[in-house]
mmCIF file of N, CA and C in Angstrom:
data_model
loop_
_atom_site.group_PDB
_atom_site.id
_atom_site.type_symbol
_atom_site.label_atom_id
_atom_site.label_comp_id
_atom_site.label_asym_id
_atom_site.label_seq_id
_atom_site.Cartn_x
_atom_site.Cartn_y
_atom_site.Cartn_z
ATOM 1 N N MET A 237 30.571 -91.034 94.582
ATOM 2 C CA MET A 237 31.697 -90.112 94.504
ATOM 3 C C MET A 237 32.982 -90.788 94.974
ATOM 4 N N LYS A 238 32.872 -91.563 96.072
ATOM 5 C CA LYS A 238 34.041 -92.234 96.616
ATOM 6 C C LYS A 238 34.580 -93.276 95.630
ATOM 7 N N LYS A 239 33.668 -93.971 94.910
ATOM 8 C CA LYS A 239 34.089 -94.967 93.930
ATOM 9 C C LYS A 239 34.853 -94.310 92.785
ATOM 10 N N HIS A 240 34.378 -93.133 92.333
ATOM 11 C CA HIS A 240 35.056 -92.428 91.245
ATOM 12 C C HIS A 240 36.441 -91.965 91.671
ATOM 13 N N PHE A 241 36.555 -91.499 92.902
ATOM 14 C CA PHE A 241 37.857 -91.065 93.418
ATOM 15 C C PHE A 241 38.828 -92.236 93.475
ATOM 16 N N THR A 242 38.346 -93.386 93.983
ATOM 17 C CA THR A 242 39.193 -94.575 94.081
ATOM 18 C C THR A 242 39.619 -95.050 92.695
ATOM 19 N N LEU A 243 38.680 -95.061 91.753
ATOM 20 C CA LEU A 243 38.990 -95.480 90.392
ATOM 21 C C LEU A 243 39.996 -94.517 89.749
ATOM 22 N N GLY A 244 39.810 -93.229 89.945
ATOM 23 C CA GLY A 244 40.732 -92.236 89.403
ATOM 24 C C GLY A 244 42.129 -92.393 89.985
ATOM 25 N N LEU A 245 42.197 -92.651 91.297
ATOM 26 C CA LEU A 245 43.481 -92.850 91.958
ATOM 27 C C LEU A 245 44.172 -94.104 91.431
ATOM 28 N N LEU A 246 43.412 -95.165 91.197
ATOM 29 C CA LEU A 246 43.959 -96.409 90.659
ATOM 30 C C LEU A 246 44.523 -96.196 89.258
ATOM 31 N N ILE A 247 43.795 -95.473 88.414
ATOM 32 C CA ILE A 247 44.264 -95.197 87.054
ATOM 33 C C ILE A 247 45.518 -94.340 87.088
ATOM 34 N N LEU A 248 45.518 -93.319 87.932
ATOM 35 C CA LEU A 248 46.683 -92.446 88.057
ATOM 36 C C LEU A 248 47.904 -93.224 88.517
ATOM 37 N N THR A 249 47.730 -94.126 89.466
ATOM 38 C CA THR A 249 48.836 -94.939 89.963
ATOM 39 C C THR A 249 49.363 -95.857 88.866
ATOM 40 N N SER A 250 48.475 -96.454 88.076
ATOM 41 C CA SER A 250 48.885 -97.352 86.993
ATOM 42 C C SER A 250 49.682 -96.613 85.936
ATOM 43 N N VAL A 251 49.213 -95.439 85.548
ATOM 44 C CA VAL A 251 49.914 -94.647 84.542
ATOM 45 C C VAL A 251 51.279 -94.222 85.074
ATOM 46 N N SER A 252 51.326 -93.822 86.316
ATOM 47 C CA SER A 252 52.593 -93.412 86.930
ATOM 48 C C SER A 252 53.574 -94.576 86.965
ATOM 49 N N ALA A 253 53.116 -95.769 87.293
ATOM 50 C CA ALA A 253 53.990 -96.944 87.337
ATOM 51 C C ALA A 253 54.531 -97.264 85.954
ATOM 52 N N CYS A 254 53.709 -97.156 84.915
ATOM 53 C CA CYS A 254 54.173 -97.417 83.550
ATOM 54 C C CYS A 254 55.237 -96.409 83.145
ATOM 55 N N ASN A 255 55.017 -95.138 83.458
ATOM 56 C CA ASN A 255 55.995 -94.109 83.114
ATOM 57 C C ASN A 255 57.300 -94.332 83.854
ATOM 58 N N SER A 256 57.240 -94.758 85.110
ATOM 59 C CA SER A 256 58.476 -94.955 85.855
ATOM 60 C C SER A 256 59.249 -96.155 85.320
ATOM 61 N N LEU A 257 58.567 -97.181 84.820
ATOM 62 C CA LEU A 257 59.265 -98.324 84.227
ATOM 63 C C LEU A 257 59.997 -97.906 82.959
ATOM 64 N N GLU A 258 59.357 -97.053 82.144
ATOM 65 C CA GLU A 258 60.007 -96.586 80.936
ATOM 66 C C GLU A 258 61.206 -95.722 81.262
ATOM 67 N N SER A 259 61.098 -94.873 82.268
ATOM 68 C CA SER A 259 62.190 -93.961 82.591
ATOM 69 C C SER A 259 63.353 -94.668 83.266
ATOM 70 N N GLN A 260 63.151 -95.888 83.757
ATOM 71 C CA GLN A 260 64.246 -96.612 84.384
ATOM 72 C C GLN A 260 65.302 -97.029 83.372
ATOM 73 N N ALA A 261 64.966 -97.016 82.082
ATOM 74 C CA ALA A 261 65.927 -97.428 81.066
ATOM 75 C C ALA A 261 67.134 -96.489 81.021
ATOM 76 N N ASN A 262 66.923 -95.204 81.276
ATOM 77 C CA ASN A 262 68.023 -94.242 81.272
ATOM 78 C C ASN A 262 68.282 -93.787 82.699
ATOM 79 N N TYR A 263 69.351 -94.282 83.273
ATOM 80 C CA TYR A 263 69.708 -93.853 84.615
ATOM 81 C C TYR A 263 71.208 -93.985 84.796
ATOM 82 N N LEU A 264 71.723 -93.307 85.809
ATOM 83 C CA LEU A 264 73.152 -93.376 86.096
ATOM 84 C C LEU A 264 73.453 -94.719 86.737
ATOM 85 N N GLU A 265 74.249 -95.505 86.060
ATOM 86 C CA GLU A 265 74.565 -96.868 86.483
ATOM 87 C C GLU A 265 75.517 -96.859 87.679
ATOM 88 N N PRO A 266 75.202 -97.593 88.741
ATOM 89 C CA PRO A 266 76.191 -97.748 89.827
ATOM 90 C C PRO A 266 77.420 -98.487 89.289
ATOM 91 N N LEU A 267 78.593 -98.007 89.624
ATOM 92 C CA LEU A 267 79.842 -98.568 89.112
ATOM 93 C C LEU A 267 80.624 -99.233 90.233
ATOM 94 N N TYR A 268 81.442 -100.221 89.870
ATOM 95 C CA TYR A 268 82.321 -100.892 90.825
ATOM 96 C C TYR A 268 83.763 -100.430 90.681
ATOM 97 N N SER A 269 84.109 -99.872 89.538
ATOM 98 C CA SER A 269 85.411 -99.243 89.330
ATOM 99 C C SER A 269 85.313 -98.401 88.071
ATOM 100 N N VAL A 270 86.234 -97.453 87.948
ATOM 101 C CA VAL A 270 86.286 -96.621 86.743
ATOM 102 C C VAL A 270 87.733 -96.194 86.525
ATOM 103 N N ASN A 271 88.168 -96.237 85.262
ATOM 104 C CA ASN A 271 89.515 -95.833 84.882
ATOM 105 C C ASN A 271 89.385 -94.935 83.652
ATOM 106 N N VAL A 272 89.768 -93.672 83.808
ATOM 107 C CA VAL A 272 89.611 -92.689 82.738
ATOM 108 C C VAL A 272 90.949 -92.479 82.039
ATOM 109 N N LYS A 273 90.932 -92.611 80.708
ATOM 110 C CA LYS A 273 92.099 -92.324 79.876
ATOM 111 C C LYS A 273 91.726 -91.212 78.903
ATOM 112 N N ALA A 274 92.661 -90.787 78.091
ATOM 113 C CA ALA A 274 92.447 -89.634 77.212
ATOM 114 C C ALA A 274 91.273 -89.813 76.248
ATOM 115 N N THR A 275 91.075 -91.013 75.721
ATOM 116 C CA THR A 275 90.010 -91.208 74.725
ATOM 117 C C THR A 275 89.056 -92.345 75.056
ATOM 118 N N GLU A 276 89.263 -93.034 76.183
ATOM 119 C CA GLU A 276 88.373 -94.133 76.541
ATOM 120 C C GLU A 276 88.242 -94.257 78.055
ATOM 121 N N ILE A 277 87.152 -94.876 78.443
ATOM 122 C CA ILE A 277 86.876 -95.115 79.863
ATOM 123 C C ILE A 277 86.601 -96.601 80.038
ATOM 124 N N THR A 278 87.213 -97.184 81.055
ATOM 125 C CA THR A 278 86.952 -98.572 81.422
ATOM 126 C C THR A 278 86.247 -98.546 82.769
ATOM 127 N N PHE A 279 85.127 -99.263 82.847
ATOM 128 C CA PHE A 279 84.362 -99.286 84.090
ATOM 129 C C PHE A 279 83.770 -100.673 84.303
ATOM 130 N N GLU A 280 83.431 -100.966 85.554
ATOM 131 C CA GLU A 280 82.822 -102.253 85.900
ATOM 132 C C GLU A 280 81.399 -102.020 86.366
ATOM 133 N N VAL A 281 80.480 -102.867 85.853
ATOM 134 C CA VAL A 281 79.066 -102.801 86.192
ATOM 135 C C VAL A 281 78.532 -104.207 86.425
ATOM 136 N N LYS A 282 77.375 -104.286 87.041
ATOM 137 C CA LYS A 282 76.717 -105.578 87.232
ATOM 138 C C LYS A 282 75.963 -105.943 85.963
ATOM 139 N N SER A 283 76.082 -107.205 85.560
ATOM 140 C CA SER A 283 75.424 -107.700 84.355
ATOM 141 C C SER A 283 74.679 -108.997 84.657
ATOM 142 N N ASN A 284 73.541 -109.161 83.992
ATOM 143 C CA ASN A 284 72.786 -110.420 84.063
ATOM 144 C C ASN A 284 73.014 -111.257 82.807
ATOM 145 N N GLY A 285 74.008 -110.885 82.002
ATOM 146 C CA GLY A 285 74.361 -111.684 80.836
ATOM 147 C C GLY A 285 74.205 -110.984 79.505
ATOM 148 N N CYS A 286 73.516 -109.855 79.458
ATOM 149 C CA CYS A 286 73.262 -109.184 78.178
ATOM 150 C C CYS A 286 73.810 -107.760 78.108
ATOM 151 N N THR A 287 74.620 -107.350 79.040
ATOM 152 C CA THR A 287 75.145 -105.987 79.057
ATOM 153 C C THR A 287 76.279 -105.838 78.046
ATOM 154 N N ARG A 288 76.181 -104.777 77.212
ATOM 155 C CA ARG A 288 77.201 -104.481 76.202
ATOM 156 C C ARG A 288 77.606 -103.012 76.304
ATOM 157 N N ALA A 289 78.696 -102.663 75.701
ATOM 158 C CA ALA A 289 79.176 -101.278 75.711
ATOM 159 C C ALA A 289 78.161 -100.328 75.077
ATOM 160 N N ASP A 290 77.432 -100.813 74.064
ATOM 161 C CA ASP A 290 76.429 -99.976 73.394
ATOM 162 C C ASP A 290 75.256 -99.621 74.302
ATOM 163 N N ASP A 291 75.130 -100.290 75.430
ATOM 164 C CA ASP A 291 74.041 -100.011 76.367
ATOM 165 C C ASP A 291 74.297 -98.767 77.203
ATOM 166 N N PHE A 292 75.460 -98.125 77.030
ATOM 167 C CA PHE A 292 75.848 -97.008 77.877
ATOM 168 C C PHE A 292 76.180 -95.774 77.064
ATOM 169 N N HIS A 293 75.941 -94.631 77.678
ATOM 170 C CA HIS A 293 76.343 -93.330 77.128
ATOM 171 C C HIS A 293 77.306 -92.697 78.123
ATOM 172 N N ILE A 294 78.440 -92.233 77.622
ATOM 173 C CA ILE A 294 79.421 -91.540 78.443
ATOM 174 C C ILE A 294 79.204 -90.042 78.257
ATOM 175 N N GLY A 295 78.988 -89.349 79.343
ATOM 176 C CA GLY A 295 78.850 -87.900 79.291
ATOM 177 C C GLY A 295 79.968 -87.254 80.084
ATOM 178 N N ILE A 296 80.571 -86.236 79.513
ATOM 179 C CA ILE A 296 81.590 -85.487 80.235
ATOM 180 C C ILE A 296 81.490 -84.033 79.788
ATOM 181 N N ALA A 297 81.496 -83.143 80.766
ATOM 182 C CA ALA A 297 81.338 -81.727 80.451
ATOM 183 C C ALA A 297 82.034 -80.879 81.506
ATOM 184 N N PRO A 298 82.627 -79.760 81.079
ATOM 185 C CA PRO A 298 83.231 -78.853 82.050
ATOM 186 C C PRO A 298 82.142 -78.104 82.818
ATOM 187 N N VAL A 299 82.297 -78.024 84.138
ATOM 188 C CA VAL A 299 81.386 -77.269 84.995
ATOM 189 C C VAL A 299 82.245 -76.532 86.013
ATOM 190 N N ASN A 300 82.199 -75.205 85.948
ATOM 191 C CA ASN A 300 83.023 -74.360 86.825
ATOM 192 C C ASN A 300 84.485 -74.768 86.697
ATOM 193 N N GLU A 301 85.100 -75.197 87.771
ATOM 194 C CA GLU A 301 86.528 -75.544 87.763
ATOM 195 C C GLU A 301 86.762 -77.054 87.677
ATOM 196 N N THR A 302 85.730 -77.826 87.295
ATOM 197 C CA THR A 302 85.853 -79.287 87.240
ATOM 198 C C THR A 302 85.303 -79.820 85.923
ATOM 199 N N ASN A 303 85.530 -81.091 85.712
ATOM 200 C CA ASN A 303 84.868 -81.840 84.639
ATOM 201 C C ASN A 303 83.898 -82.789 85.305
ATOM 202 N N ARG A 304 82.653 -82.813 84.860
ATOM 203 C CA ARG A 304 81.645 -83.742 85.383
ATOM 204 C C ARG A 304 81.562 -84.927 84.440
ATOM 205 N N LEU A 305 81.646 -86.130 84.998
ATOM 206 C CA LEU A 305 81.585 -87.376 84.233
ATOM 207 C C LEU A 305 80.401 -88.184 84.717
ATOM 208 N N TRP A 306 79.602 -88.709 83.781
ATOM 209 C CA TRP A 306 78.510 -89.603 84.138
ATOM 210 C C TRP A 306 78.402 -90.703 83.095
ATOM 211 N N ILE A 307 78.025 -91.875 83.571
ATOM 212 C CA ILE A 307 77.826 -93.039 82.705
ATOM 213 C C ILE A 307 76.372 -93.449 82.853
ATOM 214 N N GLU A 308 75.639 -93.302 81.769
ATOM 215 C CA GLU A 308 74.197 -93.520 81.772
ATOM 216 C C GLU A 308 73.868 -94.828 81.060
ATOM 217 N N ARG A 309 73.037 -95.647 81.692
ATOM 218 C CA ARG A 309 72.578 -96.883 81.045
ATOM 219 C C ARG A 309 71.394 -96.546 80.148
ATOM 220 N N LEU A 310 71.491 -96.927 78.876
ATOM 221 C CA LEU A 310 70.431 -96.662 77.912
ATOM 222 C C LEU A 310 69.473 -97.834 77.777
ATOM 223 N N ASN A 311 69.977 -99.055 77.925
ATOM 224 C CA ASN A 311 69.165 -100.259 77.764
ATOM 225 C C ASN A 311 69.340 -101.164 78.971
ATOM 226 N N MET A 312 68.232 -101.609 79.532
ATOM 227 C CA MET A 312 68.268 -102.501 80.682
ATOM 228 C C MET A 312 68.756 -103.883 80.257
ATOM 229 N N ASP A 313 69.423 -104.578 81.151
ATOM 230 C CA ASP A 313 69.865 -105.957 80.939
ATOM 231 C C ASP A 313 68.737 -106.861 81.430
ATOM 232 N N ARG A 314 67.991 -107.437 80.503
ATOM 233 C CA ARG A 314 66.824 -108.242 80.863
ATOM 234 C C ARG A 314 67.105 -109.751 80.861
ATOM 235 N N CYS A 315 68.369 -110.127 80.712
ATOM 236 C CA CYS A 315 68.711 -111.551 80.770
ATOM 237 C C CYS A 315 68.546 -112.071 82.192
ATOM 238 N N ARG A 316 68.578 -113.375 82.329
ATOM 239 C CA ARG A 316 68.308 -113.984 83.635
ATOM 240 C C ARG A 316 69.465 -114.808 84.171
ATOM 241 N N LYS A 317 70.656 -114.572 83.659
ATOM 242 C CA LYS A 317 71.814 -115.285 84.200
ATOM 243 C C LYS A 317 72.129 -114.773 85.595
ATOM 244 N N MET A 318 72.959 -115.518 86.296
ATOM 245 C CA MET A 318 73.410 -115.088 87.621
ATOM 246 C C MET A 318 74.147 -113.753 87.479
ATOM 247 N N PRO A 319 73.772 -112.735 88.245
ATOM 248 C CA PRO A 319 74.453 -111.442 88.125
ATOM 249 C C PRO A 319 75.944 -111.557 88.430
ATOM 250 N N ARG A 320 76.746 -110.838 87.644
ATOM 251 C CA ARG A 320 78.183 -110.790 87.872
ATOM 252 C C ARG A 320 78.687 -109.426 87.442
ATOM 253 N N ILE A 321 79.849 -109.079 87.921
ATOM 254 C CA ILE A 321 80.444 -107.790 87.585
ATOM 255 C C ILE A 321 81.335 -107.979 86.363
ATOM 256 N N ILE A 322 81.105 -107.132 85.354
ATOM 257 C CA ILE A 322 81.884 -107.208 84.118
ATOM 258 C C ILE A 322 82.588 -105.869 83.867
ATOM 259 N N GLU A 323 83.631 -105.926 83.051
ATOM 260 C CA GLU A 323 84.384 -104.735 82.683
ATOM 261 C C GLU A 323 83.998 -104.311 81.271
ATOM 262 N N ILE A 324 83.762 -103.030 81.097
ATOM 263 C CA ILE A 324 83.396 -102.478 79.794
ATOM 264 C C ILE A 324 84.352 -101.339 79.474
ATOM 265 N N THR A 325 84.831 -101.303 78.225
ATOM 266 C CA THR A 325 85.658 -100.202 77.757
ATOM 267 C C THR A 325 84.912 -99.509 76.631
ATOM 268 N N LYS A 326 84.818 -98.194 76.748
ATOM 269 C CA LYS A 326 84.055 -97.423 75.768
ATOM 270 C C LYS A 326 84.790 -96.114 75.491
ATOM 271 N N GLY A 327 84.865 -95.748 74.225
ATOM 272 C CA GLY A 327 85.484 -94.482 73.843
ATOM 273 C C GLY A 327 84.559 -93.311 74.129
ATOM 274 N N TYR A 328 85.146 -92.130 74.263
ATOM 275 C CA TYR A 328 84.358 -90.919 74.469
ATOM 276 C C TYR A 328 85.065 -89.742 73.813
ATOM 277 N N ASP A 329 84.336 -88.661 73.628
ATOM 278 C CA ASP A 329 84.886 -87.453 73.023
ATOM 279 C C ASP A 329 85.619 -86.654 74.090
ATOM 280 N N GLY A 330 86.933 -86.738 74.087
ATOM 281 C CA GLY A 330 87.731 -86.055 75.081
ATOM 282 C C GLY A 330 88.072 -84.619 74.727
ATOM 283 N N SER A 331 87.541 -84.108 73.614
ATOM 284 C CA SER A 331 87.861 -82.745 73.199
ATOM 285 C C SER A 331 87.286 -81.693 74.148
ATOM 286 N N LYS A 332 86.246 -82.049 74.905
ATOM 287 C CA LYS A 332 85.620 -81.111 75.836
ATOM 288 C C LYS A 332 86.308 -81.088 77.201
ATOM 289 N N VAL A 333 87.259 -81.978 77.408
ATOM 290 C CA VAL A 333 87.856 -82.159 78.724
ATOM 291 C C VAL A 333 89.126 -81.333 78.855
ATOM 292 N N ASP A 334 89.193 -80.561 79.916
ATOM 293 C CA ASP A 334 90.412 -79.832 80.265
ATOM 294 C C ASP A 334 91.187 -80.725 81.235
ATOM 295 N N ILE A 335 92.318 -81.269 80.795
ATOM 296 C CA ILE A 335 93.037 -82.246 81.619
ATOM 297 C C ILE A 335 93.635 -81.638 82.889
ATOM 298 N N ASP A 336 93.660 -80.324 82.965
ATOM 299 C CA ASP A 336 94.163 -79.671 84.179
ATOM 300 C C ASP A 336 93.091 -79.560 85.263
ATOM 301 N N ARG A 337 91.860 -79.910 84.943
ATOM 302 C CA ARG A 337 90.768 -79.841 85.915
ATOM 303 C C ARG A 337 90.464 -81.232 86.460
ATOM 304 N N PRO A 338 90.098 -81.334 87.727
ATOM 305 C CA PRO A 338 89.714 -82.644 88.271
ATOM 306 C C PRO A 338 88.388 -83.118 87.679
ATOM 307 N N ILE A 339 88.185 -84.431 87.735
ATOM 308 C CA ILE A 339 86.940 -85.041 87.247
ATOM 309 C C ILE A 339 86.103 -85.452 88.446
ATOM 310 N N ILE A 340 84.843 -85.062 88.419
ATOM 311 C CA ILE A 340 83.896 -85.485 89.456
ATOM 312 C C ILE A 340 82.948 -86.504 88.829
ATOM 313 N N LEU A 341 82.892 -87.695 89.421
ATOM 314 C CA LEU A 341 82.035 -88.769 88.936
ATOM 315 C C LEU A 341 80.640 -88.601 89.517
ATOM 316 N N GLU A 342 79.628 -88.558 88.658
ATOM 317 C CA GLU A 342 78.238 -88.387 89.090
ATOM 318 C C GLU A 342 77.596 -89.718 89.527
ATOM 319 N N ASN A 343 78.100 -90.839 89.029
ATOM 320 C CA ASN A 343 77.543 -92.154 89.365
ATOM 321 C C ASN A 343 77.897 -92.556 90.785
ATOM 322 N N LEU A 344 77.085 -93.444 91.345
ATOM 323 C CA LEU A 344 77.438 -94.059 92.618
ATOM 324 C C LEU A 344 78.608 -95.004 92.394
ATOM 325 N N LEU A 345 79.482 -95.102 93.351
ATOM 326 C CA LEU A 345 80.600 -96.037 93.291
ATOM 327 C C LEU A 345 80.396 -97.055 94.400
ATOM 328 N N LEU A 346 80.266 -98.317 94.014
ATOM 329 C CA LEU A 346 79.977 -99.401 94.969
ATOM 330 C C LEU A 346 81.236 -100.214 95.252
ATOM 331 N N VAL A 347 81.249 -100.873 96.387
ATOM 332 C CA VAL A 347 82.341 -101.762 96.758
ATOM 333 C C VAL A 347 82.089 -103.119 96.125
ATOM 334 N N LYS A 348 83.103 -103.647 95.448
ATOM 335 C CA LYS A 348 82.976 -104.958 94.811
ATOM 336 C C LYS A 348 82.939 -106.026 95.898
ATOM 337 N N PRO A 349 81.951 -106.936 95.844
ATOM 338 C CA PRO A 349 81.875 -107.979 96.866
ATOM 339 C C PRO A 349 83.093 -108.909 96.819
ATOM 340 N N ALA A 350 83.474 -109.402 97.988
ATOM 341 C CA ALA A 350 84.589 -110.341 98.068
ATOM 342 C C ALA A 350 84.164 -111.672 97.444
ATOM 343 N N ASN A 351 85.121 -112.354 96.818
ATOM 344 C CA ASN A 351 84.832 -113.665 96.237
ATOM 345 C C ASN A 351 84.545 -114.658 97.349
ATOM 346 N N ARG A 352 83.448 -115.362 97.205
ATOM 347 C CA ARG A 352 83.069 -116.380 98.194
ATOM 348 C C ARG A 352 83.282 -117.752 97.625
ATOM 349 N N ARG A 353 83.751 -118.661 98.454
ATOM 350 C CA ARG A 353 83.962 -120.039 98.005
ATOM 351 C C ARG A 353 83.028 -120.975 98.674
#
């Protein structure tokens, strides 16, 4: 009985780990800066060499008295170059945005590391 329980727990853990790896592809990307304009957003993210604008989805929606903004990564950067912070500009549908309402960013905002020599 104990062997079956251990085997079942091992299988459950393996399946859970596989599902979590798949779900990591879509997550709110930590940002180093963000600049919102009427029809486009410019933001900085960490890249290993393969990050492109198409890897992200811009979401913006009115909620109560604010606009909620989130930048979701759709595709992981699987390259192996030295990580660096890059700037990406991407258009978005601004028709849903009330410019008189403040924007709340759902992503984490990180401090850009100082340049080291």
